[in-house]
Amino acid sequence: MHILLTGAAGFIGRHVLEQLLAHGHEVRALDSMRPDVHRSGTAWTPPRGVEALVGDVRDRAFVSRAVSGVDAVIHLAAKVGLGVDLDDMPDYASSNDVGTAELLAGMARAGVSRLTLASSMVVYGEGFGRCPAHGSVRPGPRLESALAAGDFEPPCPICALALAVGLVDEETPFDPRNAYATSKAAQEFYAANWARAAGGSAAMMRYHNVYGPGMPRDTPYAGVASIFTSALRRGEAPRVFEDGRQRRDFVHVRDVAAATVRACERHVEGVRAYNVGSGIPRTVGDMALALALALHGPAPVVTGQYRLGDVRHITADSSRLRRELGWAPAVDFADGMTELAALSVEQPARPRVAAG
Ligand code: UD1
């Protein structure tokens, strides 16, 4: 297929590009090279044979050129992370939602009917918990007073009892808790609107916490595994927020790229969401410990600090992706952490494809 890949110079994009080429696709790779993600002056040299376009998906004329003649679009270009403060809100709305709307309008004009969209697990908010008295309930937003007092677990909204954590599936209603999550939820709605109106197909890939070679480092968009490896490289202990028992599903970037390519190749009808996780939730404290061991660094320090927009637990049921698209994660957590640790010592964090 001839595929337009947006965000192709980004962390996940570089791996998707590599796998698309390995599958024999023709790729038009697009990136805006925004300076807050790619240090200004950073050159982007995509592999030979790839048509590279540098520009912004909010630019209508540029989008028209980018979508012309392709069979499918994989849309990864976005502003990621939690954001620094509320002043980031307009940029999330603009970069992610206006950008996606322009892209979808351009696809409709050009008659391109297949979309694979990078969404996120954060659209579910706290997901749901199981109360011993009230069964399955949706926790409310965590109060700052509770966080400051060290009460990190969101309680049952009816009786305030402690909740057991459940795995969220794709039918769980959205409950975005920060600007990034809201922008991802809106992207999905725009894509669904487009799919209905234009007769297109859209696969919404709700990524879990992605880690691996090429992770953004030392930027406001660095994920926790990257922050911990950077600290350990400086000889410092990883600083684990809250009590370290918040759960995430850390999924390797090559597995995420494989899921994305597979959805692009196989999802051809209607709108379908897929959680993309390893299926094995871990605590942030355990992840910090695994990295500290792999890097022979100081033991993690649990700080009790918190970030207001943070969700306590994000743990997905990713079985639909296995069932319907035949995907399975290939990278074991311990191997992935060891690889990350080795890379962070030996080389700047860029995957092979970037060397080109
Ligand atoms: C991450 C992604 C987000 C994605 C989501 C999907 C990043 C920056 N964010 O959000 O794009 O949509 O997964 O599930 O990759 N923490 C520490 N110490 C630190 C920094 C963070 O303990 O120094 C903790 C946080 O409080 C949080 C956890 O680590 O509990 C994960 O944080 P982070 O890596 O920023 O990711 P998410 O907010 O889960």
CSV table of C-alpha atoms and ligand atoms in Angstrom, one decimal:
chain,number,residue,atom,x,y,z
A,1,MET,CA,0.0,0.0,0.0
A,2,HIS,CA,1.0,3.6,-0.3
A,3,ILE,CA,0.7,5.0,3.2
A,4,LEU,CA,1.0,8.5,4.7
A,5,LEU,CA,2.6,8.4,8.1
A,6,THR,CA,2.3,11.5,10.2
A,7,GLY,CA,4.6,12.1,13.1
A,8,ALA,CA,7.1,9.9,11.3
A,9,ALA,CA,10.2,11.4,13.0
A,10,GLY,CA,8.7,10.8,16.5
A,11,PHE,CA,9.4,8.1,19.0
A,12,ILE,CA,6.7,5.7,17.8
A,13,GLY,CA,6.7,7.0,14.3
A,14,ARG,CA,10.3,5.9,13.6
A,15,HIS,CA,9.5,2.4,14.6
A,16,VAL,CA,6.2,2.3,12.6
A,17,LEU,CA,8.1,3.6,9.6
A,18,GLU,CA,10.7,0.9,9.9
A,19,GLN,CA,8.1,-1.8,10.1
A,20,LEU,CA,6.0,-0.4,7.2
A,21,LEU,CA,9.1,-0.6,5.0
A,22,ALA,CA,9.9,-4.1,6.2
A,23,HIS,CA,6.4,-5.1,5.1
A,24,GLY,CA,7.0,-3.7,1.7
A,25,HIS,CA,4.8,-0.6,1.8
A,26,GLU,CA,5.5,2.6,0.1
A,27,VAL,CA,5.6,5.4,2.7
A,28,ARG,CA,5.2,9.1,2.6
A,29,ALA,CA,6.6,10.3,5.9
A,30,LEU,CA,5.4,13.6,7.4
A,31,ASP,CA,6.6,15.4,10.5
A,32,SER,CA,6.5,19.1,11.6
A,33,MET,CA,9.8,18.7,13.5
A,34,ARG,CA,8.3,20.9,16.2
A,35,PRO,CA,11.2,22.4,18.3
A,36,ASP,CA,9.8,21.4,21.7
A,37,VAL,CA,10.1,17.8,20.7
A,38,HIS,CA,13.0,17.8,18.2
A,39,ARG,CA,15.7,20.1,19.5
A,40,SER,CA,15.9,22.9,16.9
A,41,GLY,CA,18.4,22.2,14.2
A,42,THR,CA,17.9,18.5,14.5
A,43,ALA,CA,18.1,17.0,11.1
A,44,TRP,CA,15.7,14.3,10.1
A,45,THR,CA,17.0,11.8,7.6
A,46,PRO,CA,14.4,9.2,6.8
A,47,PRO,CA,15.6,5.9,5.2
A,48,ARG,CA,16.3,5.8,1.5
A,49,GLY,CA,13.2,5.6,-0.7
A,50,VAL,CA,11.0,7.3,1.7
A,51,GLU,CA,9.3,10.5,0.6
A,52,ALA,CA,9.7,12.9,3.5
A,53,LEU,CA,7.6,16.0,4.0
A,54,VAL,CA,8.2,18.6,6.7
A,55,GLY,CA,5.1,20.6,7.6
A,56,ASP,CA,2.1,20.9,9.9
A,57,VAL,CA,-1.1,19.0,9.5
A,58,ARG,CA,-3.0,22.2,10.5
A,59,ASP,CA,-1.9,23.7,7.1
A,60,ARG,CA,-4.7,22.9,4.7
A,61,ALA,CA,-2.6,23.3,1.5
A,62,PHE,CA,0.2,21.1,3.0
A,63,VAL,CA,-2.4,18.4,4.0
A,64,SER,CA,-3.8,18.3,0.5
A,65,ARG,CA,-0.4,17.6,-0.9
A,66,ALA,CA,0.4,15.1,1.8
A,67,VAL,CA,-2.8,12.9,1.3
A,68,SER,CA,-2.8,13.0,-2.5
A,69,GLY,CA,-2.5,9.6,-4.0
A,70,VAL,CA,-2.2,7.5,-0.8
A,71,ASP,CA,-4.3,4.5,0.1
A,72,ALA,CA,-4.2,4.9,3.9
A,73,VAL,CA,-3.2,7.2,6.6
A,74,ILE,CA,-1.5,6.4,9.9
A,75,HIS,CA,-1.9,9.6,12.1
A,76,LEU,CA,0.6,9.7,14.9
A,77,ALA,CA,1.5,13.4,14.8
A,78,ALA,CA,0.4,15.0,18.2
A,79,LYS,CA,1.5,16.9,21.2
A,80,VAL,CA,1.9,14.2,23.9
A,81,GLY,CA,2.5,14.1,27.6
A,82,LEU,CA,0.7,15.6,30.6
A,83,GLY,CA,1.6,19.2,29.7
A,84,VAL,CA,3.4,21.6,32.0
A,85,ASP,CA,0.4,23.8,33.0
A,86,LEU,CA,-2.9,25.1,31.8
A,87,ASP,CA,-1.2,27.4,29.3
A,88,ASP,CA,-0.6,24.2,27.4
A,89,MET,CA,-4.3,23.6,26.9
A,90,PRO,CA,-4.8,25.6,23.7
A,91,ASP,CA,-1.8,23.9,22.1
A,92,TYR,CA,-3.2,20.4,22.8
A,93,ALA,CA,-6.5,21.5,21.3
A,94,SER,CA,-4.8,23.1,18.3
A,95,SER,CA,-2.1,20.5,17.6
A,96,ASN,CA,-4.2,17.4,18.2
A,97,ASP,CA,-7.7,18.4,17.4
A,98,VAL,CA,-7.5,21.1,14.8
A,99,GLY,CA,-4.7,19.1,13.2
A,100,THR,CA,-6.8,15.9,13.0
A,101,ALA,CA,-9.8,17.8,11.7
A,102,GLU,CA,-7.7,19.3,8.9
A,103,LEU,CA,-6.2,15.9,8.1
A,104,LEU,CA,-9.7,14.2,8.0
A,105,ALA,CA,-11.1,17.0,5.8
A,106,GLY,CA,-8.1,16.6,3.5
A,107,MET,CA,-8.6,12.8,3.4
A,108,ALA,CA,-12.3,13.3,2.4
A,109,ARG,CA,-11.4,15.7,-0.4
A,110,ALA,CA,-8.8,13.3,-1.7
A,111,GLY,CA,-11.0,10.2,-1.3
A,112,VAL,CA,-8.6,8.4,1.1
A,113,SER,CA,-10.8,6.1,3.2
A,114,ARG,CA,-8.5,4.2,5.6
A,115,LEU,CA,-7.3,5.7,8.9
A,116,THR,CA,-5.3,4.3,11.8
A,117,LEU,CA,-5.2,6.8,14.6
A,118,ALA,CA,-2.9,7.0,17.7
A,119,SER,CA,-5.2,7.4,20.7
A,120,SER,CA,-4.4,6.7,24.3
A,121,MET,CA,-5.5,4.8,27.3
A,122,VAL,CA,-5.8,8.1,29.2
A,123,VAL,CA,-9.2,8.6,27.5
A,124,TYR,CA,-10.7,6.3,30.2
A,125,GLY,CA,-9.6,8.4,33.1
A,126,GLU,CA,-9.6,6.2,36.3
A,127,GLY,CA,-11.4,3.4,34.4
A,128,PHE,CA,-13.4,1.6,37.0
A,129,GLY,CA,-12.9,-0.1,40.3
A,130,ARG,CA,-14.7,-2.8,42.2
A,131,CYS,CA,-16.3,-1.8,45.5
A,132,PRO,CA,-17.0,-4.6,48.0
A,133,ALA,CA,-20.4,-3.0,48.7
A,134,HIS,CA,-21.4,-1.4,45.3
A,135,GLY,CA,-19.7,-3.6,42.7
A,136,SER,CA,-18.3,-1.9,39.6
A,137,VAL,CA,-18.0,1.9,40.1
A,138,ARG,CA,-16.3,4.8,38.4
A,139,PRO,CA,-14.0,6.7,40.8
A,140,GLY,CA,-14.3,10.5,40.7
A,141,PRO,CA,-11.3,12.8,40.1
A,142,ARG,CA,-8.8,12.6,43.0
A,143,LEU,CA,-9.0,15.7,45.3
A,144,GLU,CA,-5.8,17.6,45.9
A,145,SER,CA,-6.5,17.6,49.6
A,146,ALA,CA,-6.5,13.8,49.5
A,147,LEU,CA,-3.3,13.6,47.4
A,148,ALA,CA,-1.6,16.1,49.8
A,149,ALA,CA,-2.6,13.8,52.7
A,150,GLY,CA,-1.1,10.8,51.0
A,151,ASP,CA,-4.4,9.3,50.1
A,152,PHE,CA,-3.6,8.2,46.6
A,153,GLU,CA,-6.2,5.6,45.9
A,154,PRO,CA,-9.5,7.0,44.5
A,155,PRO,CA,-12.2,5.6,46.8
A,156,CYS,CA,-15.7,4.3,46.0
A,157,PRO,CA,-17.7,7.5,45.0
A,158,ILE,CA,-20.7,6.1,47.0
A,159,CYS,CA,-19.3,4.8,50.3
A,160,ALA,CA,-15.6,5.8,50.1
A,161,LEU,CA,-14.5,2.2,50.6
A,162,ALA,CA,-11.2,1.1,49.0
A,163,LEU,CA,-11.6,-0.2,45.4
A,164,ALA,CA,-10.0,-3.2,43.7
A,165,VAL,CA,-8.6,-2.3,40.3
A,166,GLY,CA,-10.3,-3.6,37.1
A,167,LEU,CA,-9.0,-3.9,33.6
A,168,VAL,CA,-10.7,-1.5,31.2
A,169,ASP,CA,-12.0,-2.7,27.9
A,170,GLU,CA,-12.8,-0.7,24.8
A,171,GLU,CA,-16.4,-0.2,25.7
A,172,THR,CA,-15.5,1.7,28.9
A,173,PRO,CA,-17.0,5.3,28.6
A,174,PHE,CA,-14.5,8.1,28.2
A,175,ASP,CA,-13.6,10.2,31.2
A,176,PRO,CA,-10.6,12.3,30.2
A,177,ARG,CA,-8.9,14.0,33.2
A,178,ASN,CA,-6.4,16.4,31.5
A,179,ALA,CA,-6.0,18.4,28.3
A,180,TYR,CA,-4.0,15.8,26.5
A,181,ALA,CA,-6.6,13.1,27.3
A,182,THR,CA,-9.4,15.4,26.3
A,183,SER,CA,-7.6,16.1,23.0
A,184,LYS,CA,-7.2,12.4,22.3
A,185,ALA,CA,-10.9,11.7,23.1
A,186,ALA,CA,-11.9,14.5,20.7
A,187,GLN,CA,-9.6,13.1,18.0
A,188,GLU,CA,-11.5,9.8,18.2
A,189,PHE,CA,-14.8,11.6,17.9
A,190,TYR,CA,-13.7,13.6,14.9
A,191,ALA,CA,-12.4,10.4,13.3
A,192,ALA,CA,-15.7,8.6,13.9
A,193,ASN,CA,-17.6,11.5,12.4
A,194,TRP,CA,-15.4,11.4,9.4
A,195,ALA,CA,-15.7,7.7,9.0
A,196,ARG,CA,-19.5,7.8,9.0
A,197,ALA,CA,-19.8,10.8,6.7
A,198,ALA,CA,-17.1,9.7,4.2
A,199,GLY,CA,-17.7,5.9,4.4
A,200,GLY,CA,-14.1,5.5,5.8
A,201,SER,CA,-12.7,3.0,8.2
A,202,ALA,CA,-10.9,4.1,11.4
A,203,ALA,CA,-8.9,2.0,13.9
A,204,MET,CA,-8.3,3.9,17.1
A,205,MET,CA,-5.2,2.6,18.7
A,206,ARG,CA,-5.4,3.3,22.5
A,207,TYR,CA,-1.7,3.0,23.4
A,208,HIS,CA,-0.7,2.2,26.9
A,209,ASN,CA,2.7,3.5,28.4
A,210,VAL,CA,5.1,3.0,25.5
A,211,TYR,CA,8.8,2.6,26.2
A,212,GLY,CA,11.9,1.5,24.3
A,213,PRO,CA,14.7,2.8,22.1
A,214,GLY,CA,14.2,6.4,20.9
A,215,MET,CA,12.0,7.5,23.9
A,216,PRO,CA,11.9,11.3,24.3
A,217,ARG,CA,14.4,12.4,26.9
A,218,ASP,CA,14.9,15.5,28.9
A,219,THR,CA,11.8,17.2,27.4
A,220,PRO,CA,8.4,17.8,29.1
A,221,TYR,CA,7.2,14.9,27.0
A,222,ALA,CA,9.5,12.3,28.4
A,223,GLY,CA,7.7,9.2,29.9
A,224,VAL,CA,8.5,7.9,33.3
A,225,ALA,CA,10.8,5.1,32.1
A,226,SER,CA,12.9,7.7,30.2
A,227,ILE,CA,13.0,10.1,33.3
A,228,PHE,CA,14.2,7.2,35.5
A,229,THR,CA,16.9,6.1,33.0
A,230,SER,CA,18.2,9.6,32.7
A,231,ALA,CA,18.4,9.9,36.5
A,232,LEU,CA,20.2,6.6,36.8
A,233,ARG,CA,22.7,7.6,34.2
A,234,ARG,CA,23.5,10.7,36.3
A,235,GLY,CA,24.0,8.3,39.2
A,236,GLU,CA,20.8,9.5,40.9
A,237,ALA,CA,18.0,7.5,42.3
A,238,PRO,CA,14.7,7.3,40.3
A,239,ARG,CA,12.2,9.5,42.1
A,240,VAL,CA,8.9,7.6,42.3
A,241,PHE,CA,5.8,9.8,42.8
A,242,GLU,CA,2.9,9.0,45.1
A,243,ASP,CA,3.5,5.7,47.0
A,244,GLY,CA,4.9,3.9,43.9
A,245,ARG,CA,2.0,1.6,43.8
A,246,GLN,CA,0.2,3.3,40.9
A,247,ARG,CA,-0.2,0.8,38.0
A,248,ARG,CA,0.6,1.1,34.4
A,249,ASP,CA,1.0,-1.3,31.5
A,250,PHE,CA,4.5,-0.7,30.0
A,251,VAL,CA,4.4,-1.8,26.4
A,252,HIS,CA,7.4,-1.9,24.1
A,253,VAL,CA,7.5,0.5,21.2
A,254,ARG,CA,8.3,-2.3,18.7
A,255,ASP,CA,5.1,-4.1,19.8
A,256,VAL,CA,3.1,-0.9,19.6
A,257,ALA,CA,4.5,-0.3,16.1
A,258,ALA,CA,3.6,-3.9,15.1
A,259,ALA,CA,0.0,-3.4,16.3
A,260,THR,CA,-0.3,-0.1,14.4
A,261,VAL,CA,0.9,-1.6,11.1
A,262,ARG,CA,-1.3,-4.6,11.6
A,263,ALA,CA,-4.4,-2.4,12.1
A,264,CYS,CA,-3.5,-0.3,9.1
A,265,GLU,CA,-3.2,-3.5,7.0
A,266,ARG,CA,-6.2,-5.3,8.3
A,267,HIS,CA,-8.8,-2.9,9.6
A,268,VAL,CA,-10.9,-1.9,6.5
A,269,GLU,CA,-14.4,-1.4,7.7
A,270,GLY,CA,-16.1,0.8,10.2
A,271,VAL,CA,-14.8,2.3,13.5
A,272,ARG,CA,-13.0,0.1,16.0
A,273,ALA,CA,-11.0,0.9,19.0
A,274,TYR,CA,-8.1,-1.3,20.2
A,275,ASN,CA,-6.3,-1.1,23.6
A,276,VAL,CA,-2.6,-1.6,23.0
A,277,GLY,CA,-0.9,-3.0,26.1
A,278,SER,CA,1.3,-5.9,27.1
A,279,GLY,CA,-1.6,-7.3,29.2
A,280,ILE,CA,0.6,-7.3,32.4
A,281,PRO,CA,0.1,-4.3,34.7
A,282,ARG,CA,3.1,-3.2,36.8
A,283,THR,CA,3.5,-0.7,39.5
A,284,VAL,CA,5.7,2.4,38.7
A,285,GLY,CA,7.7,1.4,41.8
A,286,ASP,CA,8.5,-2.0,40.3
A,287,MET,CA,9.4,-0.5,37.0
A,288,ALA,CA,11.8,1.9,38.8
A,289,LEU,CA,13.4,-1.1,40.6
A,290,ALA,CA,13.8,-3.1,37.4
A,291,LEU,CA,15.6,-0.1,35.8
A,292,ALA,CA,17.8,0.5,38.9
A,293,LEU,CA,18.8,-3.1,38.9
A,294,ALA,CA,19.5,-3.2,35.1
A,295,LEU,CA,21.6,0.0,35.4
A,296,HIS,CA,23.3,-1.0,38.7
A,297,GLY,CA,22.1,2.3,40.1
A,298,PRO,CA,20.8,3.5,43.4
A,299,ALA,CA,17.5,2.2,44.7
A,300,PRO,CA,14.4,4.1,43.8
A,301,VAL,CA,13.2,6.8,46.3
A,302,VAL,CA,9.4,7.0,46.9
A,303,THR,CA,8.8,10.8,47.2
A,304,GLY,CA,5.0,11.1,47.9
A,305,GLN,CA,5.0,13.9,45.3
A,306,TYR,CA,2.0,14.0,42.9
A,307,ARG,CA,0.9,15.6,39.7
A,308,LEU,CA,-2.7,16.8,39.7
A,309,GLY,CA,-3.8,15.5,36.3
A,310,ASP,CA,-2.4,12.1,36.9
A,311,VAL,CA,-4.6,9.1,36.9
A,312,ARG,CA,-3.9,6.5,39.6
A,313,HIS,CA,-4.1,3.3,37.7
A,314,ILE,CA,-4.3,2.8,33.9
A,315,THR,CA,-4.6,-0.9,33.1
A,316,ALA,CA,-6.1,-2.2,30.0
A,317,ASP,CA,-7.6,-5.4,28.7
A,318,SER,CA,-5.9,-5.6,25.3
A,319,SER,CA,-7.4,-9.0,24.3
A,320,ARG,CA,-9.5,-7.5,21.4
A,321,LEU,CA,-6.3,-6.7,19.5
A,322,ARG,CA,-5.1,-10.3,20.0
A,323,ARG,CA,-8.5,-11.8,19.1
A,324,GLU,CA,-9.4,-9.6,16.1
A,325,LEU,CA,-6.1,-8.7,14.6
A,326,GLY,CA,-3.9,-11.6,15.7
A,327,TRP,CA,-1.4,-9.3,17.4
A,328,ALA,CA,0.6,-10.4,20.4
A,329,PRO,CA,3.4,-8.6,22.2
A,330,ALA,CA,6.8,-10.0,21.5
A,331,VAL,CA,9.1,-8.1,23.9
A,332,ASP,CA,9.2,-9.4,27.5
A,333,PHE,CA,9.2,-6.6,30.2
A,334,ALA,CA,12.6,-7.6,31.7
A,335,ASP,CA,14.2,-7.8,28.3
A,336,GLY,CA,12.8,-4.5,27.3
A,337,MET,CA,14.0,-2.8,30.5
A,338,THR,CA,17.5,-4.3,30.0
A,339,GLU,CA,17.6,-3.1,26.4
A,340,LEU,CA,16.5,0.4,27.6
A,341,ALA,CA,19.2,0.5,30.2
A,342,ALA,CA,21.9,-0.6,27.8
A,343,LEU,CA,20.9,1.9,25.2
A,344,SER,CA,20.8,4.7,27.7
A,345,VAL,CA,24.4,4.1,28.6
A,346,GLU,CA,25.8,3.4,25.2
A,347,GLN,CA,24.2,5.6,22.7
A,348,PRO,CA,21.8,8.5,22.2
A,349,ALA,CA,18.3,7.2,22.3
A,350,ARG,CA,17.4,6.8,18.6
A,351,PRO,CA,16.3,3.6,16.9
A,352,ARG,CA,18.2,2.2,14.0
A,353,VAL,CA,16.1,3.7,11.4
A,354,ALA,CA,17.1,7.2,12.4
A,355,ALA,CA,20.7,6.6,11.4
A,356,GLY,CA,19.9,6.6,7.7
B,1,UD1,C1,1.6,8.1,29.4
B,1,UD1,C2,2.0,8.9,28.2
B,1,UD1,C3,0.8,9.4,27.5
B,1,UD1,C4,0.0,8.2,27.2
B,1,UD1,C5,-0.4,7.4,28.4
B,1,UD1,C6,-1.1,6.1,28.1
B,1,UD1,C7,4.2,10.1,28.4
B,1,UD1,C8,4.9,11.4,28.8
B,1,UD1,N1,2.8,10.1,28.6
B,1,UD1,O1,1.0,8.9,30.4
B,1,UD1,O2,1.2,10.1,26.3
B,1,UD1,O3,-1.2,8.6,26.6
B,1,UD1,O4,0.8,7.0,29.1
B,1,UD1,O5,-1.3,5.3,29.2
B,1,UD1,O6,4.8,9.2,27.8
B,1,UD1,N2,6.1,9.4,37.6
B,1,UD1,C9,7.0,9.2,38.6
B,1,UD1,N3,8.2,9.9,38.6
B,1,UD1,C10,8.5,10.8,37.6
B,1,UD1,C11,7.5,11.0,36.5
B,1,UD1,C12,6.3,10.3,36.6
B,1,UD1,O7,6.8,8.4,39.5
B,1,UD1,O8,9.5,11.4,37.6
B,1,UD1,C13,4.8,8.6,37.7
B,1,UD1,C14,3.6,9.5,37.4
B,1,UD1,O9,3.1,10.1,38.6
B,1,UD1,C15,2.6,8.4,36.9
B,1,UD1,C16,3.5,7.4,36.1
B,1,UD1,O10,4.8,7.7,36.6
B,1,UD1,O11,2.0,7.8,37.9
B,1,UD1,C17,3.5,7.5,34.7
B,1,UD1,O12,3.8,8.8,34.2
B,1,UD1,P1,4.1,9.2,32.7
B,1,UD1,O13,5.2,8.4,32.2
B,1,UD1,O14,4.2,10.7,32.6
B,1,UD1,O15,2.9,8.7,31.9
B,1,UD1,P2,1.3,8.8,32.0
B,1,UD1,O16,0.8,10.0,32.7
B,1,UD1,O17,0.8,7.4,32.4
